[in-house]
Coordinates of C-alpha atoms and ligand atoms in Angstrom, one line a residue:
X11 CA -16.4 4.2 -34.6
X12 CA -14.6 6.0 -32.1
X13 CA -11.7 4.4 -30.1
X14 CA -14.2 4.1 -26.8
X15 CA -16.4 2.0 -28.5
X16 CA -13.5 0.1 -30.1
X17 CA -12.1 -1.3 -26.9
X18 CA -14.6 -3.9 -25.0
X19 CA -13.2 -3.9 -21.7
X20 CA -12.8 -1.9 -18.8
X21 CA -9.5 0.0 -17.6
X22 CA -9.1 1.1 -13.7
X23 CA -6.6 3.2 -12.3
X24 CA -5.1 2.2 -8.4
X25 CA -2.8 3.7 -6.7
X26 CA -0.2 2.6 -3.8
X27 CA 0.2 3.9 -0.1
X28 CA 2.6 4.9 2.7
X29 CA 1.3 4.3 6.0
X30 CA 2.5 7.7 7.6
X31 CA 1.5 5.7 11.1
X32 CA 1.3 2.7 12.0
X33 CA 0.8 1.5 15.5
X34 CA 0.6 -2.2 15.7
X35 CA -1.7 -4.1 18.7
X36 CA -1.4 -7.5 20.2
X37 CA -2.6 -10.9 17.7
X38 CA -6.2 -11.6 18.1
X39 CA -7.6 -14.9 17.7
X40 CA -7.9 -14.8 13.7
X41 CA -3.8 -14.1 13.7
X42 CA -4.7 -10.6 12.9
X43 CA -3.3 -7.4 14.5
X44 CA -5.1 -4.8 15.8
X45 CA -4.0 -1.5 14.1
X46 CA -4.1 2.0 14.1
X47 CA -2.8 4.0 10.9
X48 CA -2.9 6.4 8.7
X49 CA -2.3 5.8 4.9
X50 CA -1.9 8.2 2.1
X51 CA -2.7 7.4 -1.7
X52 CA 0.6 8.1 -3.3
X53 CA 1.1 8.5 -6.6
X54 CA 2.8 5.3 -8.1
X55 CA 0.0 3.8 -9.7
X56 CA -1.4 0.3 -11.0
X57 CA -3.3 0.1 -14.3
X58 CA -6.2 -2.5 -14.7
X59 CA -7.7 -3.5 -17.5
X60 CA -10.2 -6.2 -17.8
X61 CA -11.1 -7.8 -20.7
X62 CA -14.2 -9.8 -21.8
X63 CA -13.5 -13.8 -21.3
X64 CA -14.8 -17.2 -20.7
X65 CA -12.7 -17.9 -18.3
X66 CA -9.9 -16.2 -15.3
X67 CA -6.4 -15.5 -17.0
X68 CA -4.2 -12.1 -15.7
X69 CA -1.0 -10.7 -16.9
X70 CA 1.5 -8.7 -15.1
X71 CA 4.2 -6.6 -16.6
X72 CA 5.5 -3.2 -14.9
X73 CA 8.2 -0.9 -14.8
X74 CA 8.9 -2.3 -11.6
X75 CA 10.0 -6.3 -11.0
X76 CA 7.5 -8.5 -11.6
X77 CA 8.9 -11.6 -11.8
X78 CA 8.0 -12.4 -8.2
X79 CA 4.4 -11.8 -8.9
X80 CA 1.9 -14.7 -9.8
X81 CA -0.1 -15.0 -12.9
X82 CA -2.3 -17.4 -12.0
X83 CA -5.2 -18.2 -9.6
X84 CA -2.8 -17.2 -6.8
X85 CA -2.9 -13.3 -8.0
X86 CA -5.5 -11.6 -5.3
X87 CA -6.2 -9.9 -8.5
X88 CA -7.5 -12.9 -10.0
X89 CA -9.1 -13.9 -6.4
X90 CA -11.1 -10.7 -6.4
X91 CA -12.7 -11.3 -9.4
X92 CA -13.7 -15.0 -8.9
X93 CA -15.1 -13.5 -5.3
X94 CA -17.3 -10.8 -7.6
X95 CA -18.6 -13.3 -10.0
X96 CA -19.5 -15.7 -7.1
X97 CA -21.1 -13.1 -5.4
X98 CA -23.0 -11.8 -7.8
X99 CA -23.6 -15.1 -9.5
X100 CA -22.1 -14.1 -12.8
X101 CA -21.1 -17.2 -14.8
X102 CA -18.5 -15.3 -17.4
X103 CA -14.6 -15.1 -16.7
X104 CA -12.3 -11.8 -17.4
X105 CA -9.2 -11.6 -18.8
X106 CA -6.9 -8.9 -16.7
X107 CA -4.1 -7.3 -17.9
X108 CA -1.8 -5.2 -15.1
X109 CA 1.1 -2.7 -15.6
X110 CA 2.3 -2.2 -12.0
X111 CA 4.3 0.9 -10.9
X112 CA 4.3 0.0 -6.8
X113 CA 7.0 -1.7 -6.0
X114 CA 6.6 -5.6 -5.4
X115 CA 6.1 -7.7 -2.2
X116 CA 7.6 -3.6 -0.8
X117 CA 4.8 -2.7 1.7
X118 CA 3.0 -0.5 -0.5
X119 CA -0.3 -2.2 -0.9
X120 CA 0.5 -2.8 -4.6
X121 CA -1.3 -6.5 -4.8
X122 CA -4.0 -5.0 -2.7
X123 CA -4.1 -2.2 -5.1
X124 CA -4.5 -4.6 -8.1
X125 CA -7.6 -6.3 -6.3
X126 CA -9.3 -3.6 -5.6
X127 CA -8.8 -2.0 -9.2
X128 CA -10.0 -5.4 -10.2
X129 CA -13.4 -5.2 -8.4
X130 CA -13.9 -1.8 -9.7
X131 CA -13.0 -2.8 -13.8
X132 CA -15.1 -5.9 -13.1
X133 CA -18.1 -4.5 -11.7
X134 CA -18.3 -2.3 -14.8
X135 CA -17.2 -5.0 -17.3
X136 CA -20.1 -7.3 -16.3
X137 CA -22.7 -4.3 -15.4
X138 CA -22.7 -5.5 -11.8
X139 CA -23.4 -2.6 -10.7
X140 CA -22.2 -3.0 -7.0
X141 CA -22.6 -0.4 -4.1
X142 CA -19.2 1.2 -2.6
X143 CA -20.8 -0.3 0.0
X144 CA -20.9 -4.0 -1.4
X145 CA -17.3 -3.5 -3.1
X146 CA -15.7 -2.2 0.6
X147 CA -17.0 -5.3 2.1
X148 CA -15.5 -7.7 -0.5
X149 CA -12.1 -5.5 -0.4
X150 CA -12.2 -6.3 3.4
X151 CA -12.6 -10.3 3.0
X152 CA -10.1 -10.2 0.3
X153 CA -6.9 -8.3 2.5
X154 CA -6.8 -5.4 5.2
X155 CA -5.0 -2.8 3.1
X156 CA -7.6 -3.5 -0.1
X157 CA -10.6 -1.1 1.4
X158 CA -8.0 1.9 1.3
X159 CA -6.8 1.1 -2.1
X160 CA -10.8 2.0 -3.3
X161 CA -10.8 4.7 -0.9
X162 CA -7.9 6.3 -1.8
X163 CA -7.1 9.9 -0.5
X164 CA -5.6 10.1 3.1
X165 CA -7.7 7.9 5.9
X166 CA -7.7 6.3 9.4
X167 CA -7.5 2.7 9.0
X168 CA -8.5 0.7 12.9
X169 CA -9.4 -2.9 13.5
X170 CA -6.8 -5.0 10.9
X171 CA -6.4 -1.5 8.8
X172 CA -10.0 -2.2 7.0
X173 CA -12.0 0.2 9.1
X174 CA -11.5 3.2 7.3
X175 CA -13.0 6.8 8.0
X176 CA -11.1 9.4 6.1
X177 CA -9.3 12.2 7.2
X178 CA -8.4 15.8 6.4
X179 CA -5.1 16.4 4.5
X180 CA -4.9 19.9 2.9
X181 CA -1.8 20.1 0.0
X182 CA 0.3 17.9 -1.2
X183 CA 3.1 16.0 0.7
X184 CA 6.1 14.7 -1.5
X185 CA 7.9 11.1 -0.9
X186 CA 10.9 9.6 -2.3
X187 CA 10.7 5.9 -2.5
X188 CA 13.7 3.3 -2.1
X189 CA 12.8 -0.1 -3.3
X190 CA 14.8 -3.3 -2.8
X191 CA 15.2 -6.0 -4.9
X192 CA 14.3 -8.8 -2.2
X193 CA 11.0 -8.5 -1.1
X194 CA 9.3 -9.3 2.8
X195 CA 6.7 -11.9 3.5
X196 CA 4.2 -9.1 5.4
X197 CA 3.2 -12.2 8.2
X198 CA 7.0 -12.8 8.6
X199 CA 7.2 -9.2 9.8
X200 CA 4.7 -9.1 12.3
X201 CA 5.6 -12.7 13.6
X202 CA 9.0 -11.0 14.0
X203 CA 7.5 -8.2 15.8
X204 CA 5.6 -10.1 18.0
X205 CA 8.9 -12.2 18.8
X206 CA 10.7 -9.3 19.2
X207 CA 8.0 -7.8 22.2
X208 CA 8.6 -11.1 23.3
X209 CA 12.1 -11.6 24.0
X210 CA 13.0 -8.2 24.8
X211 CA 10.5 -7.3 27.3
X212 CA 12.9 -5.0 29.3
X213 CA 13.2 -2.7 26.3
X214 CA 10.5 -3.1 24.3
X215 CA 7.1 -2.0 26.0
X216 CA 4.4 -4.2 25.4
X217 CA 1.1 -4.0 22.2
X218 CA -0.6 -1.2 23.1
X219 CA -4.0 -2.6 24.3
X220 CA -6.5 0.3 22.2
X221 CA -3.9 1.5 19.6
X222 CA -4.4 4.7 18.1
X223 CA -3.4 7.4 15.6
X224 CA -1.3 10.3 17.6
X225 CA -3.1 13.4 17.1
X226 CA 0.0 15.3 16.2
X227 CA 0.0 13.1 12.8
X228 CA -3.9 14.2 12.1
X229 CA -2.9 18.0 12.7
X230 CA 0.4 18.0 10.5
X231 CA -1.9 16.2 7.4
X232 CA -4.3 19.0 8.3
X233 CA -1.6 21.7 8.0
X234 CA -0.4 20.1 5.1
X235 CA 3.1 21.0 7.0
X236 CA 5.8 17.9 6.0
X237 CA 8.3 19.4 8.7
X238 CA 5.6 18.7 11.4
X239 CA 4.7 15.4 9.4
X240 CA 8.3 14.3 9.7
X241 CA 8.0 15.1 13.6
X242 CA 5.2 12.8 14.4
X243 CA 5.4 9.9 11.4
X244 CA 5.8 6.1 13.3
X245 CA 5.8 3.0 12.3
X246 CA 5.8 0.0 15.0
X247 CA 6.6 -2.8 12.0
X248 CA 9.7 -0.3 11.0
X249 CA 12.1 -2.5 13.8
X250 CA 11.0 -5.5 13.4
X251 CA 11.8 -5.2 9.5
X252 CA 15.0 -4.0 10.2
X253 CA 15.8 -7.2 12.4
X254 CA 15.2 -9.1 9.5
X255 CA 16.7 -7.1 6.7
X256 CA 19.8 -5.1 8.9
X257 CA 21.0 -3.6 5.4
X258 CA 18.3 -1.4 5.2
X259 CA 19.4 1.0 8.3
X260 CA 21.9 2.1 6.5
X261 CA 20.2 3.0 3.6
X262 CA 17.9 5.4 6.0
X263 CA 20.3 7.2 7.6
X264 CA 22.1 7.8 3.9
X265 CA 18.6 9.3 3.3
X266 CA 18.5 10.9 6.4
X267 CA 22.0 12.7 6.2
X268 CA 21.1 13.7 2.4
X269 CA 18.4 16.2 3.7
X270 CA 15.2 13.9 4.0
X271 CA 13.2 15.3 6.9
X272 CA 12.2 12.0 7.9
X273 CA 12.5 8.3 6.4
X274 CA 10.6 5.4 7.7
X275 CA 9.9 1.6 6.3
X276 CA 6.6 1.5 4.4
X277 CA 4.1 -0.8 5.8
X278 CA 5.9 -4.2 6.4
X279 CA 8.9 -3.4 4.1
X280 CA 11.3 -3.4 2.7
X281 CA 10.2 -0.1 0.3
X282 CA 11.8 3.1 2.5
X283 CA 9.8 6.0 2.3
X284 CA 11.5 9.5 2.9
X285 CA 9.9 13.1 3.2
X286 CA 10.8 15.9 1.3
X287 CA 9.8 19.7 1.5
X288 CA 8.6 20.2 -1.8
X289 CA 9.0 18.5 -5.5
X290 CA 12.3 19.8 -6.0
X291 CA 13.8 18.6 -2.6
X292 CA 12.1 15.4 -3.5
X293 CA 14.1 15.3 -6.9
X294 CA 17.4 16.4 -4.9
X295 CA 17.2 14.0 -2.6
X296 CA 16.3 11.2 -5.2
X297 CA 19.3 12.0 -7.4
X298 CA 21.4 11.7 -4.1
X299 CA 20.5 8.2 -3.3
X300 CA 20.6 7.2 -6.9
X301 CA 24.2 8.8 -6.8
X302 CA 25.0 6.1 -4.0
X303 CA 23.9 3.3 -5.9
X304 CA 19.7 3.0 -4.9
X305 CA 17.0 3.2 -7.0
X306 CA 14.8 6.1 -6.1
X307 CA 11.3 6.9 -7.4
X308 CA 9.6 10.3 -6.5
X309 CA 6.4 10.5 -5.8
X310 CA 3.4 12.6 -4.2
X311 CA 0.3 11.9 -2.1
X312 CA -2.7 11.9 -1.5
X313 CA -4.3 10.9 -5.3
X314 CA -7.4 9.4 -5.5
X315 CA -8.7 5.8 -5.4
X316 CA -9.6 3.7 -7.6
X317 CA -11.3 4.8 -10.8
X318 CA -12.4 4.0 -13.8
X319 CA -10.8 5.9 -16.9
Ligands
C5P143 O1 -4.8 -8.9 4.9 P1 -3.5 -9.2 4.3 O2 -3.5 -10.5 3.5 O3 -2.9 -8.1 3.5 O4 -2.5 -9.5 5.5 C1 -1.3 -10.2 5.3 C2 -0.8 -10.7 6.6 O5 -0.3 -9.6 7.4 C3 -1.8 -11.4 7.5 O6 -2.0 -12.8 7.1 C4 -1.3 -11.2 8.9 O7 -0.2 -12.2 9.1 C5 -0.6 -9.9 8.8 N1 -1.5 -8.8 9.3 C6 -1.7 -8.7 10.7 N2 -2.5 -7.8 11.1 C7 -3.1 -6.9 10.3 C8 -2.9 -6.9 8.9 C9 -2.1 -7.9 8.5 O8 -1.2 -9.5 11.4 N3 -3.9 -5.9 10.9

């Protein structure tokens, strides 16, 4: 018997993402913003397995910290699955089993990332057999970054992020990542934009009322240029995290002033993202911060979606 036919369950490979831009819209009525971004797939990646059960169990370990992370009904992980076996009337449970590489609560999509990689090793487990079509809309009830997370790649995300059409990126752009130990509640952040926008009127101009992706960020993915990249990469959450987590500024600029070409909060926080030239800079520039006391994690983008292996 060969080890394939050995293991019963299914194993799904998911990665994390950077938006590279992010411009954030006024709330609508459902609480939602409406966005415009683009997110890469980068390379820090989150390993599903699911495993034949009667009923809906998960476990989490990582080489990241995962004691913040739920392993229990709460897990959007565990949500998608109970929303697959509902929708396709299946009456069987899975046991899932996670080893998580994105960063926790950071604003990297990694608990998106699990929930999508848990539709995908479900639908296979139970010979579902779902469309991309039918998994995309499930990813969209279940959280706005969880479409991109089966997409993977590079891709325009409007609407809340969920309406994705992809997008030319040509090379490979590399990133080194800063976690932090405490991470952000992603609805305090945009409350605290939104308060922000508020109270500072005078400086602040006001949501943009049809955000969109500057063009200058499409043309430097299509170069596959990270100097022009670092030119044109915004993120409208990135000042509203810092009001609530003030430490962090400083920990740009270090990156910054040790060669990054650009550094920006991912998503919601409070992960930092910063640009390098090429693998090597990215390594240089990792050892630098790690030198000054932060943990740094190199990584490159775009990598695929999620997949079975
Ligand atoms: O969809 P998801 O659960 O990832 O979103 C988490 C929270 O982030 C939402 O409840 C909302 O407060 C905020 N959000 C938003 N606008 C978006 C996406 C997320 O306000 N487009």
């Amino acid at each position: 018997m060969t080890l394939a036919q050995e293991f019963p369950g299914t194993r799904v490979r998911v990665p994390g993402k950077i938006n590279v831009f992010l411009e954030v819209g006024a709330a609508q009525d459902d609480g939602y913003h409406e966005l415009a971004t683009a997110f890469q797939a980068v390379s820090l990646i989150e390993d599903v397995v699911a495993m034949p059960s009667d009923d809906f169990t998960i476990e989490v370990v990582g080489s990241v910290d995962v004691s913040g992370v739920p392993q229990d009904d709460r897990n959007l992980a565990i949500r998608a699955a109970r929303m697959l076996a509902a929708e396709a009337g299946y009456d069987g449970g899975v046991h899932l089993s996670i080893r998580k590489e994105v960063p926790v609560a950071g604003g990297m999509g990694g608990g998106s990332a699990d929930a999508a990689g848990a539709l995908v090793a479900c639908d296979a487990l139970w010979g579902i057999g779902s469309t991309q079509q039918q998994l995309h809309a499930l990813a969209a009830r279940l959280g706005a970054d969880v479409p991109f997370a089966l997409a993977g790649g590079t891709a325009i995300g409007m609407g809340r992020g969920d309406e994705l059409s992809p997008a030319l990126a040509r090379g490979r752009f590399d990133w080194v990542l800063v976690p932090n130990d405490e991470g952000l509640s992603t609805p305090e952040v945009y409350r605290e934009l939104d308060r922000r926008r508020e109270a500072h009127r005078a400086d602040i101009g006001p949501a943009p009322e049809r955000p969109s992706v500057d063009p200058a960020v499409l043309q430097a993915l299509r170069a596959g240029d990270p100097r022009m990249l670092a030119g044109a990469i915004r993120n409208d959450l990135q000042a509203a995290t810092l009001s609530l987590r003030p430490d962090l500024a400083a920990v740009l600029e270090f990156g910054e002033s040790a060669g990054a070409l650009a550094g920006l909060v991912s998503g919601s926080g409070p992960t930092l993202a910063f640009l390098a030239e090429d693998p090597s800079h990215a390594e240089q520039l990792a050892r630098e911060l790690r030198r000054a006391g932060h943990d740094a994690i190199t990584a490159y983008a775009p990598v695929p979606g999620a997949r079975l292996v």
